[in-house]
mmCIF file of C-alpha atoms and ligand atoms in Angstrom:
data_model
loop_
_atom_site.group_PDB
_atom_site.id
_atom_site.type_symbol
_atom_site.label_atom_id
_atom_site.label_comp_id
_atom_site.label_asym_id
_atom_site.label_seq_id
_atom_site.Cartn_x
_atom_site.Cartn_y
_atom_site.Cartn_z
ATOM 1 C CA UNK M 188 -38.706 12.694 32.229
ATOM 2 C CA UNK M 189 -41.853 11.621 29.841
ATOM 3 C CA UNK M 190 -40.637 13.745 27.426
ATOM 4 C CA UNK M 191 -37.366 12.440 26.998
ATOM 5 C CA UNK M 192 -38.465 8.795 27.051
ATOM 6 C CA UNK M 193 -41.232 9.832 24.362
ATOM 7 C CA UNK M 194 -38.196 11.399 21.872
ATOM 8 C CA UNK M 195 -35.868 8.309 22.335
ATOM 9 C CA UNK M 196 -37.934 5.870 20.027
ATOM 10 C CA UNK M 197 -37.643 8.228 16.774
ATOM 11 C CA UNK M 198 -33.835 8.492 16.811
ATOM 12 C CA UNK M 199 -32.857 4.918 15.479
ATOM 13 C CA UNK M 200 -34.795 5.622 12.447
ATOM 14 C CA UNK M 201 -33.231 9.376 12.171
ATOM 15 C CA UNK M 202 -29.749 8.112 12.260
ATOM 16 C CA UNK M 203 -29.297 5.682 8.999
ATOM 17 C CA UNK M 204 -31.151 8.346 6.932
ATOM 18 C CA UNK M 205 -28.354 10.746 8.009
ATOM 19 C CA UNK M 206 -25.722 8.228 7.114
ATOM 20 C CA UNK M 207 -26.964 7.492 3.746
ATOM 21 C CA UNK M 208 -27.485 11.248 2.791
ATOM 22 C CA UNK M 209 -24.101 11.957 3.830
ATOM 23 C CA UNK M 210 -22.706 9.095 1.395
ATOM 24 C CA UNK M 211 -24.564 10.249 -1.524
ATOM 25 C CA UNK M 212 -23.086 13.660 -0.904
ATOM 26 C CA UNK M 213 -19.484 12.575 -1.009
ATOM 27 C CA UNK M 214 -19.903 10.456 -3.919
ATOM 28 C CA UNK M 215 -21.437 13.522 -5.934
ATOM 29 C CA UNK M 216 -18.619 15.905 -4.978
ATOM 30 C CA UNK M 217 -16.309 14.253 -7.027
ATOM 31 C CA UNK M 218 -16.929 16.139 -10.459
ATOM 32 C CA UNK M 219 -13.162 18.014 -10.696
ATOM 33 C CA UNK M 220 -11.236 14.539 -9.404
ATOM 34 C CA UNK M 221 -12.299 12.113 -11.916
ATOM 35 C CA UNK M 222 -9.049 12.160 -13.614
ATOM 36 C CA UNK M 223 -6.266 10.044 -14.318
ATOM 37 C CA UNK M 224 -4.149 8.112 -11.739
ATOM 38 C CA UNK M 225 -1.497 10.039 -10.056
ATOM 39 C CA UNK M 226 0.758 7.914 -8.463
ATOM 40 C CA UNK M 227 3.862 8.538 -5.928
ATOM 41 C CA UNK M 228 5.838 6.341 -3.768
ATOM 42 C CA UNK M 229 6.281 6.760 -0.127
ATOM 43 C CA UNK M 230 8.234 5.377 3.091
ATOM 44 C CA UNK M 231 9.802 2.951 1.180
ATOM 45 C CA UNK M 232 12.677 0.575 2.584
ATOM 46 C CA UNK M 233 14.364 -2.703 2.703
ATOM 47 C CA UNK M 234 15.170 -4.311 5.802
ATOM 48 C CA UNK M 235 18.856 -5.588 5.235
ATOM 49 C CA UNK M 236 18.270 -9.570 4.948
ATOM 50 C CA UNK M 237 19.593 -12.096 7.104
ATOM 51 C CA UNK M 238 19.463 -14.329 3.662
ATOM 52 C CA UNK M 239 22.350 -13.803 1.144
ATOM 53 C CA UNK M 240 19.565 -14.208 -1.750
ATOM 54 C CA UNK M 241 16.367 -13.285 -0.753
ATOM 55 C CA UNK M 242 15.382 -9.976 0.347
ATOM 56 C CA UNK M 243 11.519 -8.147 1.716
ATOM 57 C CA UNK M 244 10.712 -4.528 0.380
ATOM 58 C CA UNK M 245 8.314 -2.194 1.394
ATOM 59 C CA UNK M 246 6.575 0.461 0.691
ATOM 60 C CA UNK M 247 3.451 2.720 -0.213
ATOM 61 C CA UNK M 248 2.029 3.861 -3.638
ATOM 62 C CA UNK M 249 -0.322 6.949 -3.155
ATOM 63 C CA UNK M 250 -2.965 7.675 -5.932
ATOM 64 C CA UNK M 251 -4.035 11.199 -5.963
ATOM 65 C CA UNK M 252 -6.232 10.936 -9.223
ATOM 66 C CA UNK M 253 -9.787 9.889 -9.631
ATOM 67 C CA UNK M 254 -8.796 6.399 -11.533
ATOM 68 C CA UNK M 255 -7.598 3.328 -10.180
ATOM 69 C CA UNK M 256 -4.501 1.930 -11.348
ATOM 70 C CA UNK M 257 -2.693 -1.846 -10.856
ATOM 71 C CA UNK M 258 0.756 -2.352 -9.913
ATOM 72 C CA UNK M 259 1.392 -5.168 -12.434
ATOM 73 C CA UNK M 260 5.328 -5.593 -11.889
ATOM 74 C CA UNK M 261 8.260 -4.929 -10.162
ATOM 75 C CA UNK M 262 11.911 -5.296 -11.633
ATOM 76 C CA UNK M 263 15.191 -4.283 -10.270
ATOM 77 C CA UNK M 264 18.863 -4.301 -11.267
ATOM 78 C CA UNK M 265 19.277 -6.058 -7.650
ATOM 79 C CA UNK M 266 18.090 -9.329 -8.341
ATOM 80 C CA UNK M 267 16.515 -11.328 -10.740
ATOM 81 C CA UNK M 268 13.055 -11.946 -9.598
ATOM 82 C CA UNK M 269 11.075 -9.806 -7.526
ATOM 83 C CA UNK M 270 7.258 -11.017 -7.019
ATOM 84 C CA UNK M 271 4.279 -9.593 -5.356
ATOM 85 C CA UNK M 272 3.355 -10.967 -2.645
ATOM 86 C CA UNK M 273 0.014 -10.872 0.043
ATOM 87 C CA UNK M 274 -0.104 -12.018 3.368
ATOM 88 C CA UNK M 275 -3.004 -14.654 3.726
ATOM 89 C CA UNK M 276 -3.358 -15.909 7.499
ATOM 90 C CA UNK M 277 -0.134 -16.735 8.626
ATOM 91 C CA UNK M 278 1.022 -17.867 5.028
ATOM 92 C CA UNK M 279 2.380 -15.763 2.303
ATOM 93 C CA UNK M 280 1.210 -16.217 -1.841
ATOM 94 C CA UNK M 281 2.516 -14.551 -4.973
ATOM 95 C CA UNK M 282 -0.217 -12.685 -6.562
ATOM 96 C CA UNK M 283 -0.008 -11.190 -10.551
ATOM 97 C CA UNK M 284 -1.432 -7.789 -9.765
ATOM 98 C CA UNK M 285 -2.528 -5.613 -6.771
ATOM 99 C CA UNK M 286 -5.070 -2.899 -6.816
ATOM 100 C CA UNK M 287 -4.155 1.104 -6.745
ATOM 101 C CA UNK M 288 -7.146 2.701 -5.694
ATOM 102 C CA UNK M 289 -8.662 6.183 -6.479
ATOM 103 C CA UNK M 290 -8.124 8.618 -4.210
ATOM 104 C CA UNK M 291 -6.336 5.873 -2.279
ATOM 105 C CA UNK M 292 -3.294 4.122 -1.283
ATOM 106 C CA UNK M 293 -1.605 0.340 -2.046
ATOM 107 C CA UNK M 294 0.329 -0.244 1.373
ATOM 108 C CA UNK M 295 3.292 -3.166 1.618
ATOM 109 C CA UNK M 296 3.997 -3.460 4.801
ATOM 110 C CA UNK M 297 5.816 -5.961 7.593
ATOM 111 C CA UNK M 298 3.344 -8.553 7.973
ATOM 112 C CA UNK M 299 0.964 -7.816 4.994
ATOM 113 C CA UNK M 300 1.646 -6.818 1.120
ATOM 114 C CA UNK M 301 5.651 -7.332 0.446
ATOM 115 C CA UNK M 302 7.684 -7.158 -2.043
ATOM 116 C CA UNK M 303 9.967 -10.564 -2.536
ATOM 117 C CA UNK M 304 13.394 -9.968 -3.604
ATOM 118 C CA UNK M 305 14.508 -13.429 -5.134
ATOM 119 C CA UNK M 306 18.329 -14.562 -6.679
ATOM 120 C CA UNK M 307 19.846 -11.462 -5.202
ATOM 121 C CA UNK M 308 22.756 -10.227 -7.214
ATOM 122 C CA UNK M 309 24.210 -8.576 -4.449
ATOM 123 C CA UNK M 310 22.998 -8.628 -0.963
ATOM 124 C CA UNK M 311 21.572 -5.153 -0.020
ATOM 125 C CA UNK M 312 23.202 -3.711 2.878
ATOM 126 C CA UNK M 313 22.028 -1.168 5.619
ATOM 127 C CA UNK M 314 22.981 2.631 3.930
ATOM 128 C CA UNK M 315 22.781 1.462 0.723
ATOM 129 C CA UNK M 316 19.855 1.555 -1.679
ATOM 130 C CA UNK M 317 18.133 -0.319 -4.190
ATOM 131 C CA UNK M 318 16.882 0.463 -7.590
ATOM 132 C CA UNK M 319 13.299 -0.743 -8.567
ATOM 133 C CA UNK M 320 10.751 0.190 -11.132
ATOM 134 C CA UNK M 321 7.565 -0.352 -10.500
ATOM 135 C CA UNK M 322 5.102 -1.046 -13.532
ATOM 136 C CA UNK M 323 1.580 -0.688 -13.797
ATOM 137 C CA UNK M 324 -1.346 -1.306 -15.828
ATOM 138 C CA UNK M 325 -1.804 2.145 -17.189
ATOM 139 C CA UNK M 326 0.391 4.739 -15.597
ATOM 140 C CA UNK M 327 3.923 5.025 -16.447
ATOM 141 C CA UNK M 328 6.770 3.547 -14.834
ATOM 142 C CA UNK M 329 8.044 4.544 -11.897
ATOM 143 C CA UNK M 330 11.790 4.244 -10.649
ATOM 144 C CA UNK M 331 12.359 4.235 -6.769
ATOM 145 C CA UNK M 332 16.094 4.243 -4.918
ATOM 146 C CA UNK M 333 14.781 2.153 -1.870
ATOM 147 C CA UNK M 334 17.221 2.983 0.788
ATOM 148 C CA UNK M 335 18.570 -0.292 3.018
ATOM 149 C CA UNK M 336 17.548 -0.328 6.619
ATOM 150 C CA UNK M 337 18.184 -2.238 9.758
ATOM 151 C CA UNK M 338 16.904 -5.821 9.864
ATOM 152 C CA UNK M 339 14.750 -4.831 12.807
ATOM 153 C CA UNK M 340 14.000 -1.634 11.328
ATOM 154 C CA UNK M 341 10.464 -0.394 12.134
ATOM 155 C CA UNK M 342 8.860 2.694 10.197
ATOM 156 C CA UNK M 343 6.544 3.898 13.256
ATOM 157 C CA UNK M 344 9.546 4.522 15.457
ATOM 158 C CA UNK M 345 12.042 4.979 12.204
ATOM 159 C CA UNK M 346 14.592 3.065 14.118
HETATM 160 CU CU1 LIG V 73 6.785 -13.224 0.484
#
């Protein structure tokens, strides 16, 4: 019993040291992974909108490269205006760009970041697609066919 008690005071000091060492090793091992941004899009969908003039869109932009990029604008043949919105508390704010971190992702999801389609030229209907072009600070634009899902689609369940 005495030996266990005597060993304990040293532990709280030892743990932070180990954590710091691990972090340094992680940042130091990326020498072969500092290449340019490599972007791709996953899990894109548009819930069929209730409105005839406005729709929201969601997707995930994955960056497998070692350099960050920024999504700077979105255009679509289906709407005169597509803007980037952040949800802050219970309200949303338009932003001019969003970061796509190196070896990371930019996530648009219900209740968070979203694409806002306004002045729709035609209402997106479930089963159809909406074509968008994503524009970045440094990478080439990406064209994406976003499928239109039901108004209550949940990407977690796929329904
Ligand atoms: Cu919005």
